[in-house]
Coordinates of C-alpha atoms in Angstrom, one line a residue:
Chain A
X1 CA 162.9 62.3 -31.7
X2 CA 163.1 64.5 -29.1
X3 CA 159.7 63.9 -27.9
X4 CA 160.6 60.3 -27.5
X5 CA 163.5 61.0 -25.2
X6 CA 161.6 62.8 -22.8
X7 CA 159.2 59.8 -23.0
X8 CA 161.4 57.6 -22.2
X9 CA 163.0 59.9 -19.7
X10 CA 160.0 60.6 -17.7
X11 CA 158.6 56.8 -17.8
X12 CA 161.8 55.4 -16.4
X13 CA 162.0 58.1 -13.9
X14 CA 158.7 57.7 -12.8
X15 CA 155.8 54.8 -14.5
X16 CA 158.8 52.8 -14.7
X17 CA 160.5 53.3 -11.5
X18 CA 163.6 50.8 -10.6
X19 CA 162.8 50.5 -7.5
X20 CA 159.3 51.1 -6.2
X21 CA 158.0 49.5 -9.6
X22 CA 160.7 46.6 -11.0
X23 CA 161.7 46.3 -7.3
X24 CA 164.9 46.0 -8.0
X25 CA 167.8 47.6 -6.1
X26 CA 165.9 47.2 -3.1
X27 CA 169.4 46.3 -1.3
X28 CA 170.8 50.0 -1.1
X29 CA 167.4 51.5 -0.9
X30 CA 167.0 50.4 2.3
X31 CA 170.4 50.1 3.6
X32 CA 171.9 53.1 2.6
X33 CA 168.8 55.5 3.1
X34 CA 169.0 56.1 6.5
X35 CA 170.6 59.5 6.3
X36 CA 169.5 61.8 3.8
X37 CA 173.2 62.6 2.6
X38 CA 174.2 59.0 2.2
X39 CA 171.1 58.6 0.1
X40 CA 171.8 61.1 -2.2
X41 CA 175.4 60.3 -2.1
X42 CA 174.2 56.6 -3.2
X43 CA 171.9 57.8 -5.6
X44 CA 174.6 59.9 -7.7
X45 CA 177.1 56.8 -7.9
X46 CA 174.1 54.8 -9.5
X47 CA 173.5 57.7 -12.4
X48 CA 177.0 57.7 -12.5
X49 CA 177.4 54.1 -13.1
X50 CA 174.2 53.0 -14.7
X51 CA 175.3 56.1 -17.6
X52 CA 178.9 54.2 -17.3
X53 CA 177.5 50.4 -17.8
X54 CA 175.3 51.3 -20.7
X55 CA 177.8 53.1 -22.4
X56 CA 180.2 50.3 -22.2
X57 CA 177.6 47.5 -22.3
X58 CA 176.0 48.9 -25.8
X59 CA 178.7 48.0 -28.0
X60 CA 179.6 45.0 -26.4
X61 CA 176.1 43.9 -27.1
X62 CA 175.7 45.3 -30.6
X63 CA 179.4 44.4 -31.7
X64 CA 180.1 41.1 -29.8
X65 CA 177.6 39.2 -28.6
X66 CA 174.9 39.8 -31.8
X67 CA 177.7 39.3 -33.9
X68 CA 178.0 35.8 -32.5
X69 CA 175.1 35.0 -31.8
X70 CA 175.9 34.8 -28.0
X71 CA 172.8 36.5 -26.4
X72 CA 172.6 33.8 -23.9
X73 CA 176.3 35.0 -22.7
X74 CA 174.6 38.9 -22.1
X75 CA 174.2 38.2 -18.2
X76 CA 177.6 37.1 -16.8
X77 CA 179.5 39.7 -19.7
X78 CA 177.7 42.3 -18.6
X79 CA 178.0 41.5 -15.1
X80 CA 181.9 40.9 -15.7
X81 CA 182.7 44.2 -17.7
X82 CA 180.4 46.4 -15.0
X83 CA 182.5 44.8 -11.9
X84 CA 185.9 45.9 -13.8
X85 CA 184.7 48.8 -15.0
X86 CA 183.5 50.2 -11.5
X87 CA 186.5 49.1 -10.0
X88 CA 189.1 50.5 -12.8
X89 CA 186.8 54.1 -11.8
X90 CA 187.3 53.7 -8.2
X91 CA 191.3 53.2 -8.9
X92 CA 191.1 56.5 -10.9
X93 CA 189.2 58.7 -9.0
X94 CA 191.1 57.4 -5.8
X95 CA 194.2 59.0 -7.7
X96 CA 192.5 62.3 -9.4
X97 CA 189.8 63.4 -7.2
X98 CA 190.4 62.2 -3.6
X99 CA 187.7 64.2 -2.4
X100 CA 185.2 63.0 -4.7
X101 CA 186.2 59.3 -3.9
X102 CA 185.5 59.9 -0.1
X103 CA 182.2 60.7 -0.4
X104 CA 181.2 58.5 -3.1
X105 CA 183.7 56.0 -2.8
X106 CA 181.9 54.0 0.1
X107 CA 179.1 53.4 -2.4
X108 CA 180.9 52.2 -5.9
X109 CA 181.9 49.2 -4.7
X110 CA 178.9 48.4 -3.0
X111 CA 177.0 49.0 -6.7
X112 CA 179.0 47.0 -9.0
X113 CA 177.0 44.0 -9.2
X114 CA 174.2 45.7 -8.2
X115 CA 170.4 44.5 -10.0
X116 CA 169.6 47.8 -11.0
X117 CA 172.5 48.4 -12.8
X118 CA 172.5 45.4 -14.5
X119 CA 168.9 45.3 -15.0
X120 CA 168.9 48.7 -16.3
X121 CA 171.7 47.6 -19.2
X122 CA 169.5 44.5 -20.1
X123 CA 166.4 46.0 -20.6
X124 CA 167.7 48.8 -22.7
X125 CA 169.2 45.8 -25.0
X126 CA 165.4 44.1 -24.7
X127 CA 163.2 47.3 -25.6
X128 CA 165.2 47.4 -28.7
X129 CA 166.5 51.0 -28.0
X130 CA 169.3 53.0 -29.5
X131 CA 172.6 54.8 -28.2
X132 CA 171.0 57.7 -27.5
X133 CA 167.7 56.2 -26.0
X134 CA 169.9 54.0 -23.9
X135 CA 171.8 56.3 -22.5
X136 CA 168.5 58.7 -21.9
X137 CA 166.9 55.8 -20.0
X138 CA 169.3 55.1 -18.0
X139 CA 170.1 58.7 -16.8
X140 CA 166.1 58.1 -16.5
X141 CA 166.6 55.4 -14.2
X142 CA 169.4 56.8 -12.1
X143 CA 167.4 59.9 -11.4
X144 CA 164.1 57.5 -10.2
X145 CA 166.6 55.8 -7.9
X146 CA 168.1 59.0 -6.7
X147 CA 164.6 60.1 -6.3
X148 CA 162.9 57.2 -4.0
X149 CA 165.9 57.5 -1.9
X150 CA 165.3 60.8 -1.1
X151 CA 162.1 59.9 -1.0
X152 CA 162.5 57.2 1.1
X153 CA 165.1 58.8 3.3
X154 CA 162.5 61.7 4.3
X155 CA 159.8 59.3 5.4
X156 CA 162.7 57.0 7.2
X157 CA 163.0 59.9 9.4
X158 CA 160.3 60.4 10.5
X159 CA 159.6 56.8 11.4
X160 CA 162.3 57.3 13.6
X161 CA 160.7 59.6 15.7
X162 CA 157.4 57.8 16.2
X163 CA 155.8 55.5 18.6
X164 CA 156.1 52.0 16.8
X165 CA 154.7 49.3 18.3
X166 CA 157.8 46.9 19.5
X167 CA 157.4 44.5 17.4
X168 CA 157.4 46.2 14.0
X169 CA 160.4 48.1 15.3
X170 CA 163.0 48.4 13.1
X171 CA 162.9 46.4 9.6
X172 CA 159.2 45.7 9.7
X173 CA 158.1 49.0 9.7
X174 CA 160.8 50.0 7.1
X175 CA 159.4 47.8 4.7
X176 CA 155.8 48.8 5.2
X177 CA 156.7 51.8 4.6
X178 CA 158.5 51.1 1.8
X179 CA 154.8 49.1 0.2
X180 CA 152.9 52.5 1.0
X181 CA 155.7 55.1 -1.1
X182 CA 155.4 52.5 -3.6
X183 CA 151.9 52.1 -4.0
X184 CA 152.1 56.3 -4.4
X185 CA 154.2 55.3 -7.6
X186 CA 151.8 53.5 -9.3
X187 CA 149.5 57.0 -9.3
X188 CA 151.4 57.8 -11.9
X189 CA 150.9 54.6 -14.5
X190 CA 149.6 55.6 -17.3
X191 CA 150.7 58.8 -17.4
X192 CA 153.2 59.6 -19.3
X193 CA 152.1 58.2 -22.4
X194 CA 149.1 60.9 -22.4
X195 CA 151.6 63.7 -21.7
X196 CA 151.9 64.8 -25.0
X197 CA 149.3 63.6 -27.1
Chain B
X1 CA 181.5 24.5 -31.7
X2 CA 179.9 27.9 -30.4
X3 CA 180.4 26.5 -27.3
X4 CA 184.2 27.0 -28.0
X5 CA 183.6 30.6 -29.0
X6 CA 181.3 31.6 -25.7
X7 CA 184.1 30.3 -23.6
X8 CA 187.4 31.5 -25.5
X9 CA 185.1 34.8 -26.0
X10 CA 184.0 35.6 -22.0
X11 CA 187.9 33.8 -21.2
X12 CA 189.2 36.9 -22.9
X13 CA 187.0 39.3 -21.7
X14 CA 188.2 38.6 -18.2
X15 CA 191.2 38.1 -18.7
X16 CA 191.7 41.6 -20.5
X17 CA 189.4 43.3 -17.3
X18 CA 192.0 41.8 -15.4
X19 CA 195.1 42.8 -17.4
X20 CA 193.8 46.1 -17.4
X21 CA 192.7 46.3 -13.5
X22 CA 196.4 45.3 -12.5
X23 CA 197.9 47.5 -14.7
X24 CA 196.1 50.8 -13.8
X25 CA 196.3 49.7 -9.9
X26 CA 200.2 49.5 -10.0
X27 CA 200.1 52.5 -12.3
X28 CA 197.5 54.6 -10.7
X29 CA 197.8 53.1 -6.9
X30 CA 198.2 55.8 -4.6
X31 CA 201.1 55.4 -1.7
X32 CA 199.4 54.6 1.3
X33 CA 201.5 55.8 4.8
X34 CA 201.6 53.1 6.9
X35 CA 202.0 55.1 10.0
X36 CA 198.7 56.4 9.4
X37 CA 197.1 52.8 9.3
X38 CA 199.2 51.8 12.7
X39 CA 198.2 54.5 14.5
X40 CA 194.4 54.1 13.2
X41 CA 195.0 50.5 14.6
X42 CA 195.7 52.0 17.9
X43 CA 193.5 54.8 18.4
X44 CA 189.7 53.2 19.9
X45 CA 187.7 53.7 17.0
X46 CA 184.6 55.3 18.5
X47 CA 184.7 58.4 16.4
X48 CA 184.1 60.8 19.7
X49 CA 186.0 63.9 18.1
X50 CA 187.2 64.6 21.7
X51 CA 190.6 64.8 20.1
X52 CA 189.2 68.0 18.0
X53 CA 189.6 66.4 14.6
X54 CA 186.7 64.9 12.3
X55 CA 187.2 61.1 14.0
X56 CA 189.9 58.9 14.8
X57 CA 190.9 58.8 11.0
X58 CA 191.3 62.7 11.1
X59 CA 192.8 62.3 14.1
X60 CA 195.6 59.2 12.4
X61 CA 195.9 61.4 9.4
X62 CA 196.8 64.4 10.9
X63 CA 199.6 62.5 13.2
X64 CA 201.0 60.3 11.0
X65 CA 201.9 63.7 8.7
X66 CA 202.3 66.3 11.2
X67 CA 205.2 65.6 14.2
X68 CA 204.0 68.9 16.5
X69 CA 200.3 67.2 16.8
X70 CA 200.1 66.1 20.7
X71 CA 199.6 62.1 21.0
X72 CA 197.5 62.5 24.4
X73 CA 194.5 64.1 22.6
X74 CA 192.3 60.7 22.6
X75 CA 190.8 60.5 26.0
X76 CA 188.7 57.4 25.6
X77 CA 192.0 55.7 24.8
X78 CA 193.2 56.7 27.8
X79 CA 197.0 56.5 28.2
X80 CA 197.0 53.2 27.0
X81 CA 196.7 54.5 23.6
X82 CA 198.8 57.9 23.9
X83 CA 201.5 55.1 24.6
X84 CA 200.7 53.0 21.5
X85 CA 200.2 56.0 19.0
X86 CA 203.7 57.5 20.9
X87 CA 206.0 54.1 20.3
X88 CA 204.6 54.1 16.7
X89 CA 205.6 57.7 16.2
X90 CA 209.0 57.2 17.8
X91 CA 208.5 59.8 20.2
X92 CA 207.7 59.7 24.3
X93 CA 204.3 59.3 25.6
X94 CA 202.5 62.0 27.3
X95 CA 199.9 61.6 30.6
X96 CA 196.4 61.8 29.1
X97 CA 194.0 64.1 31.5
X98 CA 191.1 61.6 31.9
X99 CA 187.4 62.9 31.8
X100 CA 184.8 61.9 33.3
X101 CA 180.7 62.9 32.4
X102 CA 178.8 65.2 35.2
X103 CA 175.0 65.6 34.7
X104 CA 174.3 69.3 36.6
X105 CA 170.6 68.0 37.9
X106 CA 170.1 65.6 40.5
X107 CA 166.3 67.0 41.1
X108 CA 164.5 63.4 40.3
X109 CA 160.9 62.8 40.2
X110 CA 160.6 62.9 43.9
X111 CA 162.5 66.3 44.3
X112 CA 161.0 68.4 41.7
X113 CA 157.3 69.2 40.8
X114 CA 155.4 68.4 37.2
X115 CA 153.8 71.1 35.4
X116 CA 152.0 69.3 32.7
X117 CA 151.6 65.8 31.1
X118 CA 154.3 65.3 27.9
X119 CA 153.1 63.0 25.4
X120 CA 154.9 63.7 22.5
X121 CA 158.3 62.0 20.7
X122 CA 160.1 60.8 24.0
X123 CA 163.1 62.5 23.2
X124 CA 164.8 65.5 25.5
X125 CA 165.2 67.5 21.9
X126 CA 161.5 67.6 21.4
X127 CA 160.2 67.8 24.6
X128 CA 162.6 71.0 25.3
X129 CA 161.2 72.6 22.0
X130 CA 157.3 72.5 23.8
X131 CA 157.9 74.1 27.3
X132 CA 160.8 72.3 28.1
X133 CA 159.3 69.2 28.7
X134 CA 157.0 67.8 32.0
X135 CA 159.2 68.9 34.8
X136 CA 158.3 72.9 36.2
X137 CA 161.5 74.1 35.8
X138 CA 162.8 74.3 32.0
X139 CA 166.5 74.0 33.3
X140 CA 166.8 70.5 34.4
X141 CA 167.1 67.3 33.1
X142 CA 164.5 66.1 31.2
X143 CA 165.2 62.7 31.3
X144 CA 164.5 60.6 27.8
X145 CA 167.8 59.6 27.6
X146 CA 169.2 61.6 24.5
X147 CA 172.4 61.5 26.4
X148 CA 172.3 57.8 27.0
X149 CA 171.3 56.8 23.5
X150 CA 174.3 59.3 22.4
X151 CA 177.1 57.2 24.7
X152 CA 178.9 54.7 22.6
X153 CA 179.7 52.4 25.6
X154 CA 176.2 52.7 27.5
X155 CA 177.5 54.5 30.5
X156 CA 174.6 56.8 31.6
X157 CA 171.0 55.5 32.6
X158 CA 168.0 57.4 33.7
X159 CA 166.6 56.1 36.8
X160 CA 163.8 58.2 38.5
X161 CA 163.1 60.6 35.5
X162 CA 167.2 62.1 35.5
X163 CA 170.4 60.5 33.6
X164 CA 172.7 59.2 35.8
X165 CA 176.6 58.9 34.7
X166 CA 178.1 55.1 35.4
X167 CA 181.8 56.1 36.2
X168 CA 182.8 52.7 36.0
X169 CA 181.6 53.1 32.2
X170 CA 182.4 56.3 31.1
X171 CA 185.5 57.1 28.9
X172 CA 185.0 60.8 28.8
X173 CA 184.4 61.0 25.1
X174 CA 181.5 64.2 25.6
X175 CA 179.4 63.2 22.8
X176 CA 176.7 62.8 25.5
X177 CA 177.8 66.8 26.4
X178 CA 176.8 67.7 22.7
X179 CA 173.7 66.5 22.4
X180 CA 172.1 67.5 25.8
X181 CA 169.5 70.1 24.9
X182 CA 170.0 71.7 28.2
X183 CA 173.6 71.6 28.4
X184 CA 173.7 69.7 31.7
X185 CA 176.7 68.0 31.0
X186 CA 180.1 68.5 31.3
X187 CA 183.1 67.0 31.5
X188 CA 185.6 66.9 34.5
X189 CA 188.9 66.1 34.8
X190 CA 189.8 63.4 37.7
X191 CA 191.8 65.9 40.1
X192 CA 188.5 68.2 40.2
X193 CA 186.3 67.0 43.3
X194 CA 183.5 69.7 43.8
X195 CA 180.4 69.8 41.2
X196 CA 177.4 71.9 41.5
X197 CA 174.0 69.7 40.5
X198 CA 171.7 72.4 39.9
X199 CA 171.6 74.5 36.8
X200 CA 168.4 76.6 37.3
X201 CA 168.9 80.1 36.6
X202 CA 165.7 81.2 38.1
X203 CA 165.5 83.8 41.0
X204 CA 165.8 81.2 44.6
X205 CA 162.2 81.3 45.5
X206 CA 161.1 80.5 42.3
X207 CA 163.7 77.7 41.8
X208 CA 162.4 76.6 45.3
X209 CA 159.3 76.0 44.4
X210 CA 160.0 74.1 41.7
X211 CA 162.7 71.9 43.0
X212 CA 163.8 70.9 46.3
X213 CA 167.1 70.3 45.1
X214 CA 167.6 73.9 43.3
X215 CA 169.9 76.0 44.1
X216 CA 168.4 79.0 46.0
X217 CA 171.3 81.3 45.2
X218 CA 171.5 81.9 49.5
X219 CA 175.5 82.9 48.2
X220 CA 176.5 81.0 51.2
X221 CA 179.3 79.1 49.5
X222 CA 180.8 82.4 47.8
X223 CA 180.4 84.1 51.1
X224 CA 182.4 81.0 52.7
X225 CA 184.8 79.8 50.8
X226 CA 188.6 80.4 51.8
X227 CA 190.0 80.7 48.5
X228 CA 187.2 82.3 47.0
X229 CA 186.8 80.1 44.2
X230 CA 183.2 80.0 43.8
X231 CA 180.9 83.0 42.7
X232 CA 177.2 83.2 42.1
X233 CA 177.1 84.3 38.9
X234 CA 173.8 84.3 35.9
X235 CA 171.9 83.0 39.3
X236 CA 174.5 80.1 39.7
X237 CA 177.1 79.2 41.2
X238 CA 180.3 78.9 39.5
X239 CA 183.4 77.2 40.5
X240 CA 186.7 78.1 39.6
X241 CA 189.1 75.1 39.6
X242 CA 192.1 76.5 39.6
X243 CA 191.4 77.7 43.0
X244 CA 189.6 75.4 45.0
X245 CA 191.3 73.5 47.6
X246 CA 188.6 70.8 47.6
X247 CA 187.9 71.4 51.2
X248 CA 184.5 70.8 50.8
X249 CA 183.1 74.5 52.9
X250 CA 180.8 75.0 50.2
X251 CA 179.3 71.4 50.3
X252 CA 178.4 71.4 54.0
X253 CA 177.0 75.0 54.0
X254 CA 174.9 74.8 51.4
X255 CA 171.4 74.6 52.7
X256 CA 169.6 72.6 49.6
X257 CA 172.9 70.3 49.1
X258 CA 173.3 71.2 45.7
X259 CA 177.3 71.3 45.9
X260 CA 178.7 68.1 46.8
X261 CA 182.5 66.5 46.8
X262 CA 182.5 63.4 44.4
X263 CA 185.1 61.6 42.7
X264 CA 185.3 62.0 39.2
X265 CA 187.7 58.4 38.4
X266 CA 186.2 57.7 35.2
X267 CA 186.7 53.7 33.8
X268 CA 190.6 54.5 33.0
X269 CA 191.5 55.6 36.4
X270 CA 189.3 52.7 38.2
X271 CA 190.8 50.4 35.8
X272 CA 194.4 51.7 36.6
X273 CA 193.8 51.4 40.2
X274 CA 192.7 47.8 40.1
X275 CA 195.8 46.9 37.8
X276 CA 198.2 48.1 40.6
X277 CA 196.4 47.0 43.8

């Protein structure tokens, strides 16, 4: 039991990486990771909300839409209950923890329909996992996006402070970038599954 | 039939998210002061910190909830906006002391000498961090434009290997001032008139050689000036405003012209002027 948590833990943090592996999210990783503060910042509101939408998206799947038979209806519930949801959190931690909502507050909004999120809620209901593994993965998942941010931040600035050729100034050199850190995720393919065999 | 039941089933789910959105946001909603956002409105949204607080939202905040905090404390807004952010408070305007940017090295390419080739990041940060960049002496400017990317309205330029501060620009925010790795710049206010434009520290025949525009601490400007304003002090010389006279001694003796008289009318004043004429 346990064994298979970290599994899953380590393979969605790293083999199974949201963004430099499923590619998706790739909206806020290169918007937001400009600054290494705003990219962690960014990177705790998605743990915060992926662990938020999987709890809340679980039952609804398991309860509702099974129950019904209304699979078909997972994407624009899902979507619909993660968009409240984020904004019913933003309400209350704009009331209880002002400071909190300054610093993260920029950034819930900006993830309520995000891909990752929702593709992290879908998948969970697709590998056939449980509460528990759910919730692991996505924590898993919210730590790999936290992670290529800061990742990604770091090698942002030093692009920054080289000579670029005018033409790949800017975006263009962002995104090769971007290839390059995620070609260095695929190292680790495969590994995971050998860790504790 | 399941039609019926996937639409009367995500119906519901939106409209309870919405019932329970609207509810918690005229339960939970926190009262926002309205003189904060008018004065916000006002105030030029550059985010300069001249005013002292953390950006023109600190700088709202703090006004719209505190009645002693002085309303001329945005210089880029000029008095323009000390009037604005005064009528919204209810309370009377007060003069705002314009500033203008002054770069303390006019030694350009042709004036001083090069010690080495600098071929690393063009910026003045990392060329000061490897002997303080091409130019011999370490003091100057060194003229990659750290300033100029710093200025939020594209006032200063470099031209010849030095900054150069476009008056007609300049709102006398200083974030240029902060990020100068040299600490050339400062910022004067528009009744000052005499600026030194050397800052090397060096003994005089060593700045001479390096410069022709260096100062060459001859002490002729402390020895005439009538008020005795200026001393040479750390190898410079410093100017006391509150008592110069402006007579412009210091800028005629000096043998190296490194004092001069110059206006420092920033964008507000010129603008002012051309309004009343």
């Amino acid at each position: 039991m346990f064994k298979t948590l970290i599994v899953i833990l380590m393979t969605s943090v790293l083999v199974n990486n949201y963004v430099l592996s499923k590619f998706l999210g790739i909206c806020p990783f290169l918007g937001v990771s400009k600054k290494l503060n705003q990219a962690v910042g960014m990177g705790l509101a998605v743990i915060f909300v992926m662990l938020l939408a999987t709890l809340v998206t679980y039952p609804i799947q398991h309860f509702l839409l099974d129950k019904f038979n209304l699979g078909y209806l997972q994407t624009i519930v899902f979507i619909l209950v993660i968009a409240a949801l984020v904004q019913l959190v933003e309400i209350i931690l704009k009331r209880y923890l002002p400071g909190l909502h300054r610093s993260l507050g920029v950034y819930l909004p900006l993830i309520t329909t995000n891909c990752a999120v929702l593709g992290v809620t879908i998948n969970n209901v697709n590998d056939g996992y449980n509460f528990i593994e759910s919730m692991v993965s996505s924590l898993g998942c919210g730590l790999g996006f936290l992670l290529a941010m800061v990742l990604f931040a770091g090698v942002r600035s030093r692009i920054e402070n080289s000579h670029i050729p005018n033409s790949f100034k800017g975006l263009p050199s962002t995104l090769i970038a971007a290839a390059i850190v995620s070609c260095a995720f695929f190292g680790f393919a495969g590994i995971v599954e050998h860790l504790f065999s | 039939m399941p039609i019926v039941i996937a639409i009367i089933l995500v119906t519901l789910t939106g409209l309870l998210c919405a019932i329970m959105l609207v509810v918690v946001s005229h339960f939970m909603s926190v009262p926002v002061n309205h003189k904060e956002e008018e004065i916000r409105k006002c105030l030029p949204g550059v985010n300069c910190g001249a005013c002292g607080y953390t950006g023109c939202d600190g700088y709202a905040k703090a006004l719209a909830n505190d009645p002693n905090i002085k309303t001329n404390l945005c210089v880029p807004g000029a008095d323009k906006v000390a009037k604005e952010v005064a009528s919204v408070l209810g309370v009377e305007a007060q003069d705002v002391i314009e500033q203008v940017a002054f770069i303390h090295c006019f030694g350009d390419c042709d004036k001083r000498t090069q010690k080495d080739e600098y071929e690393g990041i063009k910026t003045c940060a990392a060329a000061k961090n490897i002997y303080g960049g091409e130019a011999s002496c370490s003091y100057g400017c060194i003229g990659y434009g750290d300033c100029a990317h710093a200025c939020p309205v594209g006032a200063i330029c470099i031209e010849n290997g030095i900054a150069h501060v476009d008056q007609r620009k300049c709102i006398g925010c200083g974030m240029c001032s902060e990020v100068c790795p040299n600490h050339l710049i400062t910022m004067f206010a528009d009744v000052e008139v005499m600026a030194v434009t050397c800052n090397n520290q060096e003994k005089g025949a060593v700045a001479r050689k390096k410069c022709s525009n260096a100062c060459i601490k001859c002490k002729k400007c402390e020895n005439n000036c009538p008020t005795k304003a200026i001393k040479v002090k750390d190898n410079l010389p410093q100017i006391d405003y509150d008592l110069c006279i402006d007579c412009g001694t210091c800028a005629t003796v000096c043998p190296v012209g490194c004092i001069i008289k110059a206006s420092f009318k920033g964008k507000h004043n010129l603008d002012e002027n051309e309004s009343t004429n």
